[in-house]
Amino acid sequence: MRILITGGAGFIGSNLCDRLLADGHDVIAMDNLITGSTDNIAHLAGNRHFQFIHHNVTEYIYVPGPLDAVMHLASPASPIDFTRIPIQILKVGSLGTHNALGVALAKGARFLLASTSEVYGDPLVHPQPETYWGNVNPIGIRGVYDEAKRFAEAITMAYHRIHGLETRIIRIFNTYGPRMRLEDGRVVPNFVGQALRGEPLTVYGDGSQTRSFCYVSDLVDGMVRLLMSSETMPVNVGNPLELPIRTFAETINRLTGNTAGIVYEPLPADDPKQRRPDITRARTILGWAPKVGLDEGLTQAIAYFRSKI
Ligand code: UDP
């Protein structure tokens, strides 16, 4: 297949490029590098099956030649970006998704939307199945990302219903691994960076809020399986192993040998209290389950961040 990946120079996007190239596909990565980096795809320079286009997908997308699939990952996704560049996030989720759908329709290509567990907001149903409609504050600081992704899901389903476009929606839960930015602001790079510098880890709130962390190779595998399936309704992909953030901090201190401990800082507004994917649909429809355990995945991620520090 010839596949366009928007956000292809980002953390997940660049890992997806590697996987699809290894599977024998031709890949075009498109990115405006607002949060992505050419460092993530530098090793692909000279690969005749790979091409990079520097472009902001909120502007009209032009890709020469045929396309079999469009995988739309472009979006900043860290809570620090929600306050730093909220309008860009709203534009890429809305205008960017519209443009990415447009190019898929024009090329007769299949379309996959990278959506998020943030569509569930601060969830009142636990764990979260795809049937849950969510609990989102539209005017809060996270609303710019949550509502952009909810709009993106809505317009994707509209293109499916009105234009008969072959669409897929993956709802990605917390994912970590090599090529996350060290200064990304999300919990894994924050904690690992602090631990490697011998500093205390900054736990927000009392650390009782939970998250479930998926290693990037597992996530990418779920994404490829969904693209190749015929499932048009949303599918959660994430690791259901749920931990309080305080326990997660202790795990990182243990794996890095950091003895500086933990400091507590204020909890940001609207920070979800709990999050764990119900992956029944991914298991039954895609035959997918995560394979990489937390210690194993964190060891890989720590090695990557060590090389960047
Ligand atoms: N968090 C933390 N310390 C940090 C960064 C994040 O305690 O230095 C917490 C954050 O408040 C949240 C969880 O870790 O409860 C996951 O945060 P992240 O920014 O990775 O993503 P989220 O899942 O909130 O979108």
Short mmCIF file of C-alpha atoms and ligand atoms in Angstrom, two decimals:
data_model
loop_
_atom_site.label_atom_id
_atom_site.label_comp_id
_atom_site.label_asym_id
_atom_site.label_seq_id
_atom_site.Cartn_x
_atom_site.Cartn_y
_atom_site.Cartn_z
CA MET A 1 0.00 0.00 0.00
CA ARG A 2 1.02 3.65 -0.42
CA ILE A 3 0.20 5.33 2.89
CA LEU A 4 0.13 8.98 3.98
CA ILE A 5 0.83 9.51 7.68
CA THR A 6 0.02 12.99 8.97
CA GLY A 7 2.13 13.70 12.04
CA GLY A 8 4.64 11.24 10.59
CA ALA A 9 7.63 12.91 12.27
CA GLY A 10 6.04 12.70 15.71
CA PHE A 11 6.48 10.16 18.47
CA ILE A 12 3.82 7.66 17.41
CA GLY A 13 3.87 8.70 13.74
CA SER A 14 7.57 7.95 13.26
CA ASN A 15 7.26 4.58 15.01
CA LEU A 16 4.33 3.84 12.68
CA CYS A 17 6.46 4.81 9.63
CA ASP A 18 9.09 2.24 10.68
CA ARG A 19 6.51 -0.50 11.17
CA LEU A 20 4.76 0.10 7.83
CA LEU A 21 8.07 0.25 5.93
CA ALA A 22 9.12 -3.03 7.59
CA ASP A 23 5.81 -4.51 6.42
CA GLY A 24 6.71 -3.57 2.82
CA HIS A 25 4.53 -0.47 2.33
CA ASP A 26 5.46 2.89 0.80
CA VAL A 27 5.14 5.70 3.33
CA ILE A 28 4.74 9.45 2.97
CA ALA A 29 5.17 11.29 6.28
CA MET A 30 3.66 14.77 6.49
CA ASP A 31 4.42 17.06 9.43
CA ASN A 32 4.74 20.78 10.21
CA LEU A 33 7.25 19.93 12.97
CA ILE A 34 5.39 21.97 15.61
CA THR A 35 5.90 19.08 18.02
CA GLY A 36 7.42 16.46 15.69
CA SER A 37 11.09 16.41 14.70
CA THR A 38 13.08 15.35 11.65
CA ASP A 39 15.40 13.60 14.15
CA ASN A 40 12.66 10.95 14.45
CA ILE A 41 12.82 10.12 10.73
CA ALA A 42 16.46 11.00 9.94
CA HIS A 43 17.33 7.29 9.70
CA LEU A 44 14.82 6.97 6.82
CA ALA A 45 16.54 9.54 4.59
CA GLY A 46 17.53 7.82 1.36
CA ASN A 47 14.97 5.02 1.74
CA ARG A 48 13.25 4.96 -1.67
CA HIS A 49 10.02 3.72 -0.08
CA PHE A 50 9.86 6.78 2.20
CA GLN A 51 9.16 10.43 1.56
CA PHE A 52 8.78 13.41 3.89
CA ILE A 53 6.58 16.43 3.13
CA HIS A 54 6.93 19.46 5.41
CA HIS A 55 3.37 20.77 5.54
CA ASN A 56 0.73 21.98 8.00
CA VAL A 57 -2.39 19.86 7.42
CA THR A 58 -4.69 22.68 8.53
CA GLU A 59 -3.87 24.04 5.04
CA TYR A 60 -5.03 22.27 1.85
CA ILE A 61 -3.17 18.97 1.45
CA TYR A 62 -1.60 18.11 -1.89
CA VAL A 63 0.02 14.72 -2.40
CA PRO A 64 1.09 13.67 -5.91
CA GLY A 65 0.20 10.14 -7.06
CA PRO A 66 -2.16 7.47 -5.72
CA LEU A 67 -2.82 6.71 -2.05
CA ASP A 68 -4.30 3.57 -0.52
CA ALA A 69 -4.57 4.87 3.03
CA VAL A 70 -4.41 8.08 5.02
CA MET A 71 -3.53 7.74 8.70
CA HIS A 72 -4.28 11.02 10.44
CA LEU A 73 -2.14 11.37 13.55
CA ALA A 74 -1.19 15.05 13.32
CA SER A 75 -1.88 16.83 16.61
CA PRO A 76 0.01 18.09 19.62
CA ALA A 77 -1.06 15.78 22.46
CA SER A 78 0.68 16.86 25.67
CA PRO A 79 -1.28 18.75 28.36
CA ILE A 80 1.42 21.47 28.30
CA ASP A 81 0.56 22.04 24.65
CA PHE A 82 -3.12 22.49 25.60
CA THR A 83 -2.22 25.82 27.25
CA ARG A 84 0.74 26.71 24.98
CA ILE A 85 -0.84 26.20 21.53
CA PRO A 86 -4.59 25.64 22.04
CA ILE A 87 -5.70 27.24 18.77
CA GLN A 88 -3.32 25.11 16.68
CA ILE A 89 -4.76 22.03 18.44
CA LEU A 90 -8.33 23.07 17.65
CA LYS A 91 -7.39 23.80 14.03
CA VAL A 92 -5.57 20.53 13.39
CA GLY A 93 -8.39 18.49 14.96
CA SER A 94 -11.05 20.26 12.90
CA LEU A 95 -9.61 21.83 9.71
CA GLY A 96 -6.75 19.33 9.59
CA THR A 97 -9.09 16.36 9.90
CA HIS A 98 -11.36 17.84 7.22
CA ASN A 99 -8.38 18.20 4.85
CA ALA A 100 -7.08 14.70 5.63
CA LEU A 101 -10.55 13.25 4.97
CA GLY A 102 -10.71 15.25 1.74
CA VAL A 103 -7.46 13.81 0.43
CA ALA A 104 -8.59 10.28 1.36
CA LEU A 105 -11.88 10.78 -0.49
CA ALA A 106 -10.18 12.26 -3.57
CA LYS A 107 -7.71 9.35 -3.74
CA GLY A 108 -10.22 6.60 -2.91
CA ALA A 109 -8.07 5.79 0.12
CA ARG A 110 -8.98 4.26 3.45
CA PHE A 111 -8.86 6.73 6.38
CA LEU A 112 -7.76 6.08 9.95
CA LEU A 113 -8.24 8.71 12.65
CA ALA A 114 -5.96 8.70 15.68
CA SER A 115 -8.44 9.60 18.39
CA THR A 116 -7.89 9.46 22.12
CA SER A 117 -9.08 8.33 25.52
CA GLU A 118 -9.54 12.08 26.16
CA VAL A 119 -12.90 11.80 24.38
CA TYR A 120 -14.03 10.16 27.66
CA GLY A 121 -12.89 13.24 29.64
CA ASP A 122 -12.82 12.69 33.41
CA PRO A 123 -14.69 9.39 33.10
CA LEU A 124 -17.60 8.42 35.32
CA VAL A 125 -17.59 4.88 33.88
CA HIS A 126 -14.60 2.67 34.69
CA PRO A 127 -12.91 1.02 32.82
CA GLN A 128 -13.93 2.89 29.66
CA PRO A 129 -15.72 0.95 26.92
CA GLU A 130 -16.22 2.52 23.47
CA THR A 131 -19.95 2.83 24.19
CA TYR A 132 -19.29 5.43 26.92
CA TRP A 133 -20.03 9.00 25.71
CA GLY A 134 -17.69 10.68 28.13
CA ASN A 135 -17.56 13.51 30.67
CA VAL A 136 -15.75 16.44 29.04
CA ASN A 137 -15.57 20.07 30.18
CA PRO A 138 -15.83 21.92 26.84
CA ILE A 139 -14.51 25.22 28.22
CA GLY A 140 -11.71 23.84 30.41
CA ILE A 141 -8.01 23.84 29.50
CA ARG A 142 -8.19 20.26 28.19
CA GLY A 143 -11.35 21.04 26.19
CA VAL A 144 -9.30 22.28 23.23
CA TYR A 145 -7.87 18.81 22.68
CA ASP A 146 -10.86 16.77 23.85
CA GLU A 147 -13.41 18.67 21.77
CA ALA A 148 -11.12 18.81 18.70
CA LYS A 149 -10.82 15.03 18.82
CA ARG A 150 -14.56 14.62 19.44
CA PHE A 151 -15.22 16.84 16.40
CA ALA A 152 -12.68 14.76 14.44
CA GLU A 153 -14.58 11.58 15.29
CA ALA A 154 -17.89 13.22 14.31
CA ILE A 155 -16.65 14.42 10.89
CA THR A 156 -14.98 11.05 10.26
CA MET A 157 -18.30 9.26 10.84
CA ALA A 158 -20.08 11.83 8.65
CA TYR A 159 -17.66 11.15 5.76
CA HIS A 160 -18.29 7.45 6.28
CA ARG A 161 -22.07 7.85 6.29
CA ILE A 162 -22.42 10.50 3.57
CA HIS A 163 -19.54 9.67 1.21
CA GLY A 164 -19.17 5.95 1.97
CA LEU A 165 -15.51 6.56 2.87
CA GLU A 166 -13.82 3.55 4.47
CA THR A 167 -12.98 4.93 7.91
CA ARG A 168 -11.37 3.64 11.10
CA ILE A 169 -11.20 5.31 14.52
CA ILE A 170 -8.62 4.26 17.09
CA ARG A 171 -8.91 5.67 20.61
CA ILE A 172 -5.36 5.77 21.93
CA PHE A 173 -4.76 5.52 25.68
CA ASN A 174 -1.54 6.77 27.37
CA THR A 175 1.38 5.56 25.26
CA TYR A 176 5.11 5.88 25.89
CA GLY A 177 8.41 4.85 24.38
CA PRO A 178 11.37 6.00 22.31
CA ARG A 179 11.00 9.31 20.39
CA MET A 180 8.82 11.04 22.98
CA ARG A 181 10.29 14.49 23.50
CA LEU A 182 12.28 14.75 26.71
CA GLU A 183 10.62 18.15 27.30
CA ASP A 184 7.20 16.85 26.23
CA GLY A 185 5.64 17.56 29.63
CA ARG A 186 3.79 14.25 29.85
CA VAL A 187 4.42 12.06 32.81
CA VAL A 188 6.82 9.47 31.36
CA PRO A 189 9.43 11.88 29.92
CA ASN A 190 9.02 14.19 32.93
CA PHE A 191 9.63 11.43 35.47
CA VAL A 192 12.40 9.68 33.54
CA GLY A 193 14.19 12.98 32.82
CA GLN A 194 14.00 13.94 36.49
CA ALA A 195 15.16 10.49 37.62
CA LEU A 196 18.13 10.49 35.22
CA ARG A 197 19.17 13.91 36.52
CA GLY A 198 18.92 12.61 40.10
CA GLU A 199 16.05 14.97 40.92
CA PRO A 200 12.85 14.18 42.85
CA LEU A 201 9.87 13.23 40.65
CA THR A 202 7.09 15.84 40.48
CA VAL A 203 3.84 14.04 41.29
CA TYR A 204 0.81 16.28 40.68
CA GLY A 205 -1.90 16.14 43.34
CA ASP A 206 -1.62 13.28 45.83
CA GLY A 207 -0.72 10.84 43.03
CA SER A 208 -3.85 8.72 43.56
CA GLN A 209 -5.11 9.48 40.03
CA THR A 210 -4.61 6.44 37.80
CA ARG A 211 -3.35 5.86 34.27
CA SER A 212 -2.68 2.75 32.17
CA PHE A 213 0.49 2.86 30.06
CA CYS A 214 0.95 1.16 26.70
CA TYR A 215 4.32 0.65 25.02
CA VAL A 216 4.51 2.23 21.57
CA SER A 217 5.19 -0.99 19.59
CA ASP A 218 1.99 -2.52 21.01
CA LEU A 219 0.00 0.60 20.14
CA VAL A 220 1.38 0.69 16.58
CA ASP A 221 0.50 -2.98 16.13
CA GLY A 222 -3.10 -2.27 17.17
CA MET A 223 -3.21 0.66 14.79
CA VAL A 224 -2.04 -1.42 11.81
CA ARG A 225 -4.47 -4.23 12.69
CA LEU A 226 -7.33 -1.74 12.80
CA LEU A 227 -6.34 -0.19 9.46
CA MET A 228 -6.33 -3.63 7.83
CA SER A 229 -9.67 -4.64 9.42
CA SER A 230 -13.12 -3.64 8.23
CA GLU A 231 -14.23 -2.14 11.57
CA THR A 232 -15.73 1.35 11.22
CA MET A 233 -16.75 1.94 14.85
CA PRO A 234 -14.17 3.22 17.39
CA VAL A 235 -11.74 0.77 18.97
CA ASN A 236 -9.81 1.45 22.20
CA VAL A 237 -6.14 0.49 22.09
CA GLY A 238 -4.14 0.67 25.30
CA ASN A 239 -2.71 -1.43 28.08
CA PRO A 240 -5.26 -2.19 30.81
CA LEU A 241 -2.61 -2.40 33.56
CA GLU A 242 -3.76 0.52 35.76
CA LEU A 243 -1.54 2.23 38.33
CA PRO A 244 -1.81 5.27 40.61
CA ILE A 245 0.67 7.92 39.41
CA ARG A 246 2.43 7.72 42.79
CA THR A 247 3.13 3.99 42.23
CA PHE A 248 4.26 4.78 38.72
CA ALA A 249 6.77 7.32 40.10
CA GLU A 250 8.09 4.71 42.54
CA THR A 251 8.52 2.26 39.64
CA ILE A 252 10.61 4.78 37.68
CA ASN A 253 12.76 5.59 40.72
CA ARG A 254 13.34 1.84 41.20
CA LEU A 255 14.24 1.18 37.55
CA THR A 256 16.62 4.15 37.37
CA GLY A 257 18.09 3.73 40.86
CA ASN A 258 17.05 7.31 41.67
CA THR A 259 17.15 7.99 45.42
CA ALA A 260 15.83 11.58 45.31
CA GLY A 261 12.24 10.45 45.96
CA ILE A 262 9.05 12.34 45.13
CA VAL A 263 7.79 15.92 45.55
CA TYR A 264 4.12 16.84 45.37
CA GLU A 265 2.88 19.71 43.17
CA PRO A 266 -0.62 21.06 42.47
CA LEU A 267 -2.94 18.95 40.32
CA PRO A 268 -3.77 20.70 37.00
CA ALA A 269 -7.46 21.55 36.35
CA ASP A 270 -9.69 18.77 34.95
CA ASP A 271 -6.96 16.12 35.33
CA PRO A 272 -8.86 12.82 34.91
CA LYS A 273 -9.00 10.87 38.19
CA GLN A 274 -8.92 7.45 36.61
CA ARG A 275 -8.30 5.91 33.20
CA ARG A 276 -8.18 2.33 32.02
CA PRO A 277 -9.21 1.01 28.61
CA ASP A 278 -11.76 -1.73 28.22
CA ILE A 279 -10.04 -3.58 25.34
CA THR A 280 -12.69 -6.24 24.75
CA ARG A 281 -13.32 -4.91 21.22
CA ALA A 282 -9.61 -4.79 20.29
CA ARG A 283 -9.20 -8.35 21.57
CA THR A 284 -12.21 -9.80 19.77
CA ILE A 285 -12.26 -7.75 16.54
CA LEU A 286 -8.52 -7.28 15.98
CA GLY A 287 -7.10 -10.27 17.90
CA TRP A 288 -4.92 -7.66 19.62
CA ALA A 289 -3.51 -7.62 23.13
CA PRO A 290 -0.50 -5.77 24.54
CA LYS A 291 2.69 -7.84 24.76
CA VAL A 292 5.26 -5.52 26.35
CA GLY A 293 5.24 -5.42 30.15
CA LEU A 294 5.75 -2.18 32.08
CA ASP A 295 9.28 -2.87 33.36
CA GLU A 296 10.38 -4.06 29.91
CA GLY A 297 8.89 -1.05 28.11
CA LEU A 298 10.17 1.44 30.66
CA THR A 299 13.67 -0.04 30.41
CA GLN A 300 13.60 0.67 26.64
CA ALA A 301 12.23 4.17 27.18
CA ILE A 302 14.80 4.95 29.89
CA ALA A 303 17.63 3.87 27.56
CA TYR A 304 16.26 6.22 24.88
CA PHE A 305 15.93 9.20 27.23
CA ARG A 306 19.40 8.51 28.64
CA SER A 307 20.80 8.91 25.11
CA LYS A 308 19.02 12.31 24.80
CA ILE A 309 19.87 13.84 28.14
N1 UDP B 1 1.71 14.00 36.11
C1 UDP B 1 2.48 14.09 37.26
N2 UDP B 1 3.72 14.66 37.18
C2 UDP B 1 4.24 15.12 36.01
C3 UDP B 1 3.46 15.01 34.83
C4 UDP B 1 2.21 14.45 34.91
O1 UDP B 1 2.05 13.67 38.35
O2 UDP B 1 5.38 15.62 36.04
C5 UDP B 1 0.39 13.37 36.19
C6 UDP B 1 -0.74 14.17 35.56
O3 UDP B 1 -1.28 15.09 36.51
C7 UDP B 1 -1.71 13.06 35.20
C8 UDP B 1 -0.81 11.88 34.86
O4 UDP B 1 0.44 12.17 35.46
O5 UDP B 1 -2.51 12.73 36.29
C9 UDP B 1 -0.62 11.67 33.37
O6 UDP B 1 -0.26 12.91 32.81
P1 UDP B 1 0.15 13.11 31.30
O7 UDP B 1 0.51 14.56 31.15
O8 UDP B 1 1.17 12.12 30.91
O9 UDP B 1 -1.12 12.79 30.41
P2 UDP B 1 -2.71 12.69 30.64
O10 UDP B 1 -2.96 11.25 30.84
O11 UDP B 1 -3.12 13.51 31.84
O12 UDP B 1 -3.26 13.23 29.39
#
